[in-house]
Coordinates of N, CA and C in Angstrom, one line a residue:
M1 N 20.0 18.2 23.7 CA 19.0 17.1 23.9 C 18.1 17.0 22.7
S2 N 18.0 15.9 22.1 CA 17.2 15.7 20.8 C 15.8 15.1 21.2
G3 N 14.9 15.9 21.7 CA 13.6 15.4 22.1 C 12.7 15.2 21.0
K4 N 11.7 14.3 21.1 CA 10.7 14.2 20.1 C 9.5 15.0 20.6
L5 N 8.8 15.7 19.7 CA 7.6 16.5 20.0 C 6.4 15.6 19.6
F6 N 5.6 15.4 20.5 CA 4.3 14.7 20.3 C 3.2 15.7 20.2
T7 N 2.4 15.7 19.2 CA 1.4 16.7 18.9 C 0.0 16.1 19.3
F8 N -0.8 16.8 19.9 CA -2.2 16.3 20.2 C -3.1 17.5 20.2
N9 N -4.4 17.3 19.9 CA -5.4 18.3 19.9 C -5.6 18.8 21.3
A10 N -5.4 20.1 21.5 CA -5.5 20.7 22.9 C -6.8 20.5 23.5
S11 N -7.9 20.3 22.8 CA -9.2 20.1 23.4 C -9.5 18.6 23.6
S12 N -8.6 17.7 23.3 CA -8.9 16.3 23.4 C -8.9 15.8 24.9
F13 N -8.1 16.5 25.7 CA -8.2 16.3 27.2 C -7.7 17.5 27.9
T14 N -8.1 17.7 29.1 CA -7.8 18.9 29.9 C -6.7 18.6 30.9
L15 N -5.7 19.4 31.0 CA -4.7 19.3 32.0 C -5.1 20.2 33.2
D16 N -4.8 19.7 34.4 CA -5.0 20.5 35.5 C -4.1 21.8 35.4
A17 N -4.5 22.9 35.8 CA -3.8 24.2 35.7 C -2.4 24.1 36.2
A18 N -2.3 23.4 37.4 CA -0.9 23.3 38.0 C 0.0 22.4 37.2
V19 N -0.6 21.3 36.6 CA 0.2 20.4 35.8 C 0.7 21.2 34.5
E20 N -0.3 21.9 33.9 CA 0.1 22.6 32.7 C 1.1 23.7 33.0
S21 N 0.9 24.4 34.1 CA 1.9 25.4 34.4 C 3.3 24.9 34.6
L22 N 3.4 23.7 35.4 CA 4.7 23.1 35.6 C 5.3 22.7 34.3
L23 N 4.6 22.0 33.5 CA 5.1 21.5 32.2 C 5.6 22.7 31.3
R24 N 4.8 23.8 31.3 CA 5.2 24.9 30.5 C 6.4 25.6 31.1
S25 N 6.5 25.7 32.4 CA 7.7 26.3 33.0 C 9.0 25.6 32.8
R26 N 8.9 24.3 32.6 CA 10.0 23.5 32.3 C 10.3 23.3 30.8
G27 N 9.4 23.9 30.0 CA 9.6 23.8 28.5 C 9.2 22.5 27.9
A28 N 8.4 21.7 28.7 CA 8.0 20.4 28.2 C 6.7 20.4 27.4
I29 N 5.9 21.5 27.5 CA 4.7 21.5 26.7 C 4.6 23.0 26.2
T30 N 4.1 23.1 24.9 CA 3.8 24.4 24.3 C 2.5 24.3 23.6
L31 N 1.8 25.4 23.5 CA 0.5 25.4 22.8 C 0.7 26.2 21.5
D32 N 0.0 25.8 20.4 CA 0.0 26.5 19.2 C -1.3 27.1 18.9
F33 N -1.5 28.4 19.3 CA -2.7 29.2 19.1 C -3.9 28.5 19.8
G34 N -3.7 27.7 20.8 CA -4.8 27.1 21.5 C -5.4 25.9 20.8
Q35 N -4.9 25.5 19.6 CA -5.5 24.4 18.9 C -4.7 23.1 19.1
S36 N -3.4 23.2 19.1 CA -2.6 22.0 19.3 C -1.6 22.2 20.4
A37 N -1.2 21.1 21.0 CA -0.2 21.2 22.0 C 1.0 20.3 21.6
Y38 N 2.2 20.6 22.0 CA 3.4 19.8 21.7 C 4.0 19.4 23.1
I39 N 4.3 18.1 23.2 CA 5.0 17.7 24.4 C 6.3 17.1 24.0
N40 N 7.4 17.6 24.7 CA 8.7 17.2 24.5 C 8.9 15.9 25.2
S41 N 9.1 14.8 24.5 CA 9.2 13.4 25.2 C 10.4 13.3 26.1
D42 N 11.5 14.0 25.8 CA 12.6 13.8 26.6 C 12.5 14.6 28.0
L43 N 11.8 15.7 28.0 CA 11.6 16.5 29.2 C 10.6 15.9 30.2
V44 N 9.6 15.3 29.7 CA 8.5 14.8 30.6 C 9.0 13.8 31.6
P45 N 9.8 12.8 31.2 CA 10.3 11.8 32.2 C 11.2 12.5 33.3
L46 N 12.0 13.5 32.8 CA 12.9 14.2 33.8 C 12.1 15.0 34.8
I47 N 11.0 15.6 34.3 CA 10.2 16.4 35.2 C 9.4 15.5 36.2
M48 N 8.9 14.4 35.6 CA 8.2 13.4 36.5 C 9.2 12.8 37.6
A49 N 10.4 12.6 37.2 CA 11.4 12.1 38.2 C 11.6 13.1 39.3
E50 N 11.7 14.4 38.8 CA 11.9 15.4 39.8 C 10.7 15.5 40.8
L51 N 9.5 15.4 40.2 CA 8.3 15.5 41.0 C 8.3 14.3 42.0
V52 N 8.7 13.1 41.6 CA 8.7 12.0 42.5 C 9.6 12.2 43.6
E53 N 10.8 12.8 43.3 CA 11.8 13.0 44.4 C 11.2 14.0 45.4
K54 N 10.4 15.0 44.9 CA 9.9 16.0 45.8 C 8.5 15.7 46.4
S55 N 8.1 14.4 46.3 CA 6.7 14.1 46.6 C 6.5 13.9 48.1
S56 N 7.1 14.7 48.9 CA 6.9 14.6 50.3 C 5.5 15.2 50.7
S57 N 5.0 16.1 49.9 CA 3.8 16.7 50.3 C 2.6 16.0 49.5
A58 N 1.4 16.1 50.0 CA 0.3 15.5 49.4 C 0.0 16.2 48.0
A59 N 0.3 17.5 47.9 CA 0.0 18.2 46.6 C 0.9 17.6 45.5
S60 N 2.1 17.3 45.8 CA 3.0 16.7 44.8 C 2.6 15.4 44.4
E61 N 2.1 14.6 45.4 CA 1.6 13.2 45.1 C 0.4 13.3 44.2
E62 N -0.5 14.3 44.4 CA -1.7 14.4 43.6 C -1.3 14.8 42.2
L63 N -0.3 15.7 42.1 CA 0.2 16.1 40.8 C 0.8 15.0 40.0
V64 N 1.6 14.1 40.7 CA 2.1 13.0 40.0 C 1.0 12.0 39.5
A65 N 0.0 11.8 40.4 CA -1.1 11.0 40.0 C -1.8 11.5 38.8
Q66 N -2.0 12.8 38.8 CA -2.7 13.4 37.6 C -1.8 13.2 36.3
L67 N -0.5 13.4 36.5 CA 0.4 13.2 35.3 C 0.3 11.7 34.8
K68 N 0.3 10.8 35.8 CA 0.2 9.4 35.4 C -1.1 9.1 34.7
A69 N -2.2 9.7 35.2 CA -3.5 9.5 34.6 C -3.5 10.0 33.2
E70 N -3.0 11.2 33.0 CA -2.9 11.8 31.7 C -2.1 10.9 30.8
F71 N -1.0 10.4 31.3 CA -0.1 9.5 30.5 C -0.9 8.2 30.1
A72 N -1.6 7.6 31.1 CA -2.4 6.4 30.8 C -3.5 6.7 29.7
R73 N -4.1 7.8 29.8 CA -5.1 8.2 28.8 C -4.5 8.3 27.4
S74 N -3.3 8.9 27.4 CA -2.6 9.1 26.1 C -2.2 7.7 25.6
Q75 N -1.8 6.8 26.4 CA -1.5 5.4 25.9 C -2.7 4.7 25.4
A76 N -3.8 4.9 26.1 CA -5.1 4.3 25.6 C -5.5 4.8 24.3
Q77 N -5.3 6.1 24.1 CA -5.6 6.7 22.8 C -4.7 6.2 21.7
S78 N -3.4 6.0 22.0 CA -2.5 5.5 21.1 C -2.9 4.1 20.7
Q79 N -3.3 3.3 21.7 CA -3.7 1.9 21.4 C -4.9 1.9 20.5
K80 N -5.8 2.8 20.7 CA -7.0 2.8 19.8 C -6.6 3.2 18.4
M81 N -5.7 4.1 18.3 CA -5.2 4.5 16.9 C -4.6 3.3 16.3
A82 N -3.8 2.5 17.0 CA -3.1 1.4 16.4 C -4.2 0.4 16.0
E83 N -5.2 0.1 16.8 CA -6.3 -0.8 16.4 C -7.0 -0.3 15.2
D84 N -7.3 1.0 15.1 CA -7.9 1.6 13.9 C -7.1 1.4 12.7
G85 N -5.8 1.6 12.8 CA -4.8 1.4 11.7 C -4.9 0.0 11.2
A86 N -4.9 -1.0 12.2 CA -4.9 -2.4 11.8 C -6.2 -2.7 11.1
R87 N -7.3 -2.2 11.5 CA -8.6 -2.4 10.9 C -8.6 -1.8 9.5
L88 N -8.0 -0.6 9.3 CA -7.9 0.0 8.0 C -7.1 -0.8 7.0
V89 N -6.0 -1.4 7.5 CA -5.1 -2.2 6.7 C -5.9 -3.4 6.2
Q90 N -6.7 -4.0 7.1 CA -7.5 -5.2 6.7 C -8.5 -4.8 5.7
Q91 N -9.2 -3.7 5.9 CA -10.2 -3.2 4.9 C -9.5 -2.9 3.5
L92 N -8.3 -2.4 3.6 CA -7.5 -2.1 2.4 C -7.2 -3.4 1.6
K93 N -6.8 -4.4 2.4 CA -6.5 -5.7 1.7 C -7.7 -6.3 1.1
S94 N -8.9 -6.2 1.8 CA -10.1 -6.8 1.3 C -10.6 -6.0 0.1
A95 N -10.5 -4.7 0.1 CA -10.8 -3.9 -1.1 C -9.9 -4.2 -2.3
G96 N -8.6 -4.4 -2.0 CA -7.7 -4.8 -3.0 C -8.0 -6.1 -3.7
A97 N -8.4 -7.1 -2.9 CA -8.8 -8.4 -3.4 C -10.1 -8.2 -4.3
E98 N -11.0 -7.4 -3.8 CA -12.3 -7.2 -4.6 C -12.0 -6.5 -5.9
V99 N -11.1 -5.5 -5.9 CA -10.7 -4.8 -7.1 C -10.1 -5.8 -8.1
A100 N -9.2 -6.7 -7.6 CA -8.5 -7.7 -8.5 C -9.6 -8.6 -9.1
S101 N -10.6 -9.0 -8.3 CA -11.6 -9.9 -8.8 C -12.4 -9.2 -9.9
L102 N -12.8 -7.9 -9.7 CA -13.5 -7.1 -10.7 C -12.7 -6.9 -11.9
K103 N -11.4 -6.7 -11.8 CA -10.5 -6.6 -13.0 C -10.5 -7.9 -13.8
E104 N -10.5 -9.0 -13.1 CA -10.6 -10.3 -13.8 C -11.9 -10.4 -14.6
Q105 N -13.0 -10.1 -13.9 CA -14.3 -10.2 -14.5 C -14.4 -9.2 -15.7
L106 N -13.8 -8.0 -15.6 CA -13.8 -7.1 -16.7 C -13.0 -7.6 -17.8
A107 N -11.8 -8.2 -17.5 CA -11.0 -8.8 -18.6 C -11.8 -9.9 -19.3
G108 N -12.5 -10.7 -18.6 CA -13.3 -11.8 -19.2 C -14.4 -11.2 -20.1
A109 N -15.1 -10.2 -19.6 CA -16.1 -9.5 -20.3 C -15.6 -8.9 -21.6
N110 N -14.4 -8.3 -21.5 CA -13.8 -7.7 -22.7 C -13.4 -8.7 -23.7
R111 N -12.9 -9.9 -23.3 CA -12.6 -11.0 -24.2 C -13.9 -11.4 -24.9
T112 N -15.0 -11.6 -24.1 CA -16.2 -12.0 -24.7 C -16.8 -11.0 -25.7
I113 N -16.6 -9.7 -25.4 CA -17.1 -8.7 -26.3 C -16.3 -8.7 -27.6
E114 N -15.0 -8.9 -27.5 CA -14.1 -9.0 -28.7 C -14.5 -10.2 -29.5
S115 N -14.8 -11.3 -28.9 CA -15.2 -12.5 -29.6 C -16.5 -12.2 -30.3
L116 N -17.5 -11.6 -29.6 CA -18.8 -11.3 -30.2 C -18.6 -10.3 -31.4
K117 N -17.7 -9.3 -31.2 CA -17.5 -8.3 -32.3 C -17.0 -9.1 -33.5
A118 N -16.0 -10.0 -33.3 CA -15.5 -10.7 -34.4 C -16.6 -11.6 -35.1
E119 N -17.4 -12.2 -34.3 CA -18.5 -13.0 -34.8 C -19.5 -12.1 -35.6
S120 N -19.7 -10.9 -35.0 CA -20.7 -10.0 -35.7 C -20.1 -9.6 -37.0
A121 N -18.8 -9.3 -37.0 CA -18.2 -8.9 -38.3 C -18.2 -10.0 -39.3
R122 N -18.0 -11.2 -38.8 CA -18.0 -12.4 -39.7 C -19.4 -12.5 -40.3
L123 N -20.4 -12.3 -39.4 CA -21.8 -12.5 -39.8 C -22.2 -11.4 -40.8
Q124 N -21.7 -10.2 -40.6 CA -22.0 -9.1 -41.5 C -21.4 -9.4 -42.9
V125 N -20.1 -9.9 -42.9 CA -19.5 -10.3 -44.2 C -20.3 -11.4 -44.8
A126 N -20.7 -12.3 -44.0 CA -21.5 -13.4 -44.6 C -22.9 -12.9 -45.1
Q127 N -23.4 -11.9 -44.4 CA -24.7 -11.4 -44.8 C -24.6 -10.7 -46.1
K128 N -23.5 -9.9 -46.3 CA -23.3 -9.2 -47.5 C -23.1 -10.1 -48.7
S129 N -22.4 -11.2 -48.4 CA -22.1 -12.1 -49.5 C -23.2 -13.1 -49.8
A130 N -24.1 -13.4 -48.8 CA -25.1 -14.4 -49.0 C -26.4 -13.7 -49.5
P131 N -27.3 -14.5 -50.1 CA -28.5 -13.9 -50.6 C -29.4 -13.5 -49.3
A132 N -30.2 -12.5 -49.4 CA -30.9 -11.9 -48.3 C -31.8 -13.0 -47.6
P133 N -32.5 -13.8 -48.3 CA -33.4 -14.8 -47.6 C -32.6 -15.8 -46.8
A134 N -31.4 -16.0 -47.1 CA -30.6 -17.1 -46.4 C -30.2 -16.7 -45.0
I135 N -30.3 -15.4 -44.6 CA -29.8 -14.9 -43.3 C -30.8 -15.3 -42.3
D136 N -30.3 -15.9 -41.2 CA -31.2 -16.3 -40.1 C -31.3 -15.1 -39.2
R137 N -32.4 -14.4 -39.3 CA -32.6 -13.1 -38.6 C -32.7 -13.3 -37.1
A138 N -33.3 -14.4 -36.7 CA -33.5 -14.7 -35.3 C -32.1 -14.9 -34.6
Q139 N -31.2 -15.6 -35.3 CA -29.8 -15.8 -34.7 C -29.1 -14.4 -34.7
Y140 N -29.2 -13.6 -35.7 CA -28.6 -12.3 -35.8 C -29.1 -11.5 -34.6
D141 N -30.4 -11.4 -34.4 CA -31.0 -10.6 -33.3 C -30.5 -11.1 -32.0
K142 N -30.4 -12.4 -31.8 CA -29.9 -13.0 -30.6 C -28.4 -12.5 -30.3
V143 N -27.6 -12.5 -31.3 CA -26.2 -12.1 -31.2 C -26.2 -10.6 -30.8
V144 N -27.0 -9.8 -31.4 CA -27.1 -8.4 -31.1 C -27.5 -8.1 -29.7
R145 N -28.5 -8.9 -29.2 CA -29.0 -8.8 -27.8 C -27.9 -9.1 -26.9
E146 N -27.2 -10.3 -27.2 CA -26.1 -10.7 -26.3 C -25.0 -9.6 -26.2
L147 N -24.7 -9.1 -27.4 CA -23.7 -8.0 -27.4 C -24.1 -6.8 -26.6
Q148 N -25.3 -6.4 -26.7 CA -25.8 -5.3 -25.9 C -25.8 -5.6 -24.4
Q149 N -26.1 -6.8 -24.0 CA -26.1 -7.2 -22.6 C -24.7 -7.2 -22.1
L150 N -23.7 -7.7 -22.9 CA -22.3 -7.7 -22.4 C -21.8 -6.3 -22.3
K151 N -22.2 -5.4 -23.2 CA -21.8 -4.0 -23.1 C -22.3 -3.4 -21.8
A152 N -23.6 -3.7 -21.4 CA -24.1 -3.1 -20.2 C -23.4 -3.7 -19.0
Q153 N -23.1 -5.0 -19.0 CA -22.4 -5.6 -17.9 C -21.0 -5.0 -17.8
N154 N -20.4 -4.8 -18.9 CA -19.0 -4.2 -18.9 C -19.1 -2.8 -18.3
A155 N -20.1 -2.1 -18.6 CA -20.2 -0.7 -18.1 C -20.4 -0.8 -16.6
E156 N -21.2 -1.7 -16.1 CA -21.4 -1.9 -14.7 C -20.1 -2.3 -14.0
A157 N -19.4 -3.2 -14.6 CA -18.1 -3.6 -14.0 C -17.1 -2.5 -13.9
I158 N -17.1 -1.7 -14.9 CA -16.1 -0.5 -14.9 C -16.5 0.5 -13.8
T159 N -17.8 0.7 -13.7 CA -18.3 1.6 -12.7 C -18.0 1.1 -11.3
S160 N -18.2 -0.2 -11.0 CA -17.9 -0.8 -9.7 C -16.4 -0.8 -9.5
L161 N -15.6 -1.0 -10.5 CA -14.2 -1.0 -10.3 C -13.7 0.4 -9.9
K162 N -14.3 1.5 -10.5 CA -13.9 2.8 -10.2 C -14.3 3.2 -8.8
V163 N -15.5 2.8 -8.3 CA -15.9 3.0 -7.0 C -15.0 2.3 -6.0
L164 N -14.6 1.1 -6.3 CA -13.7 0.4 -5.4 C -12.3 1.0 -5.4
E165 N -11.8 1.4 -6.5 CA -10.5 2.1 -6.6 C -10.6 3.4 -5.7
D166 N -11.7 4.2 -5.8 CA -11.8 5.4 -5.0 C -11.8 5.1 -3.5
E167 N -12.6 4.0 -3.1 CA -12.6 3.6 -1.7 C -11.2 3.1 -1.3
N168 N -10.5 2.4 -2.1 CA -9.2 1.9 -1.8 C -8.3 3.1 -1.6
E169 N -8.3 4.1 -2.4 CA -7.5 5.3 -2.2 C -7.8 6.0 -0.9
E170 N -9.1 6.1 -0.6 CA -9.5 6.8 0.7 C -8.9 6.0 1.9
L171 N -9.0 4.7 1.8 CA -8.5 3.9 2.9 C -7.0 4.0 3.0
R172 N -6.3 4.1 1.9 CA -4.8 4.3 1.9 C -4.5 5.7 2.6
E173 N -5.2 6.7 2.2 CA -5.0 8.0 2.8 C -5.3 8.0 4.3
E174 N -6.3 7.4 4.7 CA -6.6 7.3 6.1 C -5.6 6.5 6.9
L175 N -5.1 5.4 6.3 CA -4.0 4.6 6.9 C -2.8 5.5 7.0
D176 N -2.4 6.2 6.0 CA -1.2 7.0 6.0 C -1.3 8.1 7.1
S177 N -2.5 8.7 7.2 CA -2.8 9.7 8.2 C -2.6 9.1 9.6
L178 N -3.1 7.9 9.9 CA -2.9 7.3 11.2 C -1.5 6.9 11.4
K179 N -0.7 6.5 10.4 CA 0.7 6.2 10.6 C 1.5 7.4 10.9
G180 N 1.0 8.6 10.4 CA 1.7 9.8 10.6 C 1.5 10.4 12.0
Q181 N 0.5 9.9 12.7 CA 0.2 10.5 14.0 C 1.3 9.9 15.0
T182 N 1.5 10.7 16.1 CA 2.6 10.3 17.0 C 2.2 9.3 18.0
K183 N 3.2 8.6 18.5 CA 3.0 7.7 19.6 C 3.4 8.3 20.9
P184 N 2.8 7.9 22.1 CA 3.1 8.5 23.4 C 4.5 8.1 23.8
A185 N 5.1 9.0 24.7 CA 6.4 8.7 25.3 C 6.3 7.5 26.2
P186 N 7.5 6.8 26.4 CA 7.5 5.6 27.2 C 7.1 6.0 28.7
A187 N 6.5 5.0 29.4 CA 6.0 5.3 30.7 C 7.1 5.6 31.6
P188 N 7.0 6.7 32.4 CA 8.1 7.0 33.4 C 8.1 6.0 34.5
K189 N 9.3 5.8 35.1 CA 9.4 4.8 36.2 C 9.1 5.6 37.5
A190 N 8.2 5.0 38.3 CA 7.9 5.6 39.6 C 9.0 5.4 40.6
G191 N 9.3 6.4 41.3 CA 10.4 6.3 42.3 C 10.0 5.9 43.7

């Protein structure tokens, strides 16, 4: 039998002692040092079917009801994880769009800086070749100020881009983690 093992935090919900004992005796649940539990998805439906067949007593019916309640809680938890995953995917898409926008802004700022550097170099060449009084100092100072402003803006854009890339990576890791978590076994059919 090739069963799937579903792992969950053993402290996330409590099984009734009788339910836990029954599942353990049939090999459907095992604990890992009291921290994690593993449920064999192929064995649980068979055990539940057996319990339903033997449900002539009130104790058996109560046990089946407890198992069904545990199963419903597990399904609700799985649904919440799926919703969290969808939310993270949306955040990842949004962050990706913002990163792309910042890259565009950065590319534009870099083009402007290169243009200003070329203009500055041209002005320096013109300054060296022209007589000193002919240089328009006010215009030169204006170009220098604009160049310094663009350098500051470029530094801010690079910092913002790095922060967004880090957040994007964290969202990817969280999404991968949620994808890696198991899904509950299919609901058993009541007899």
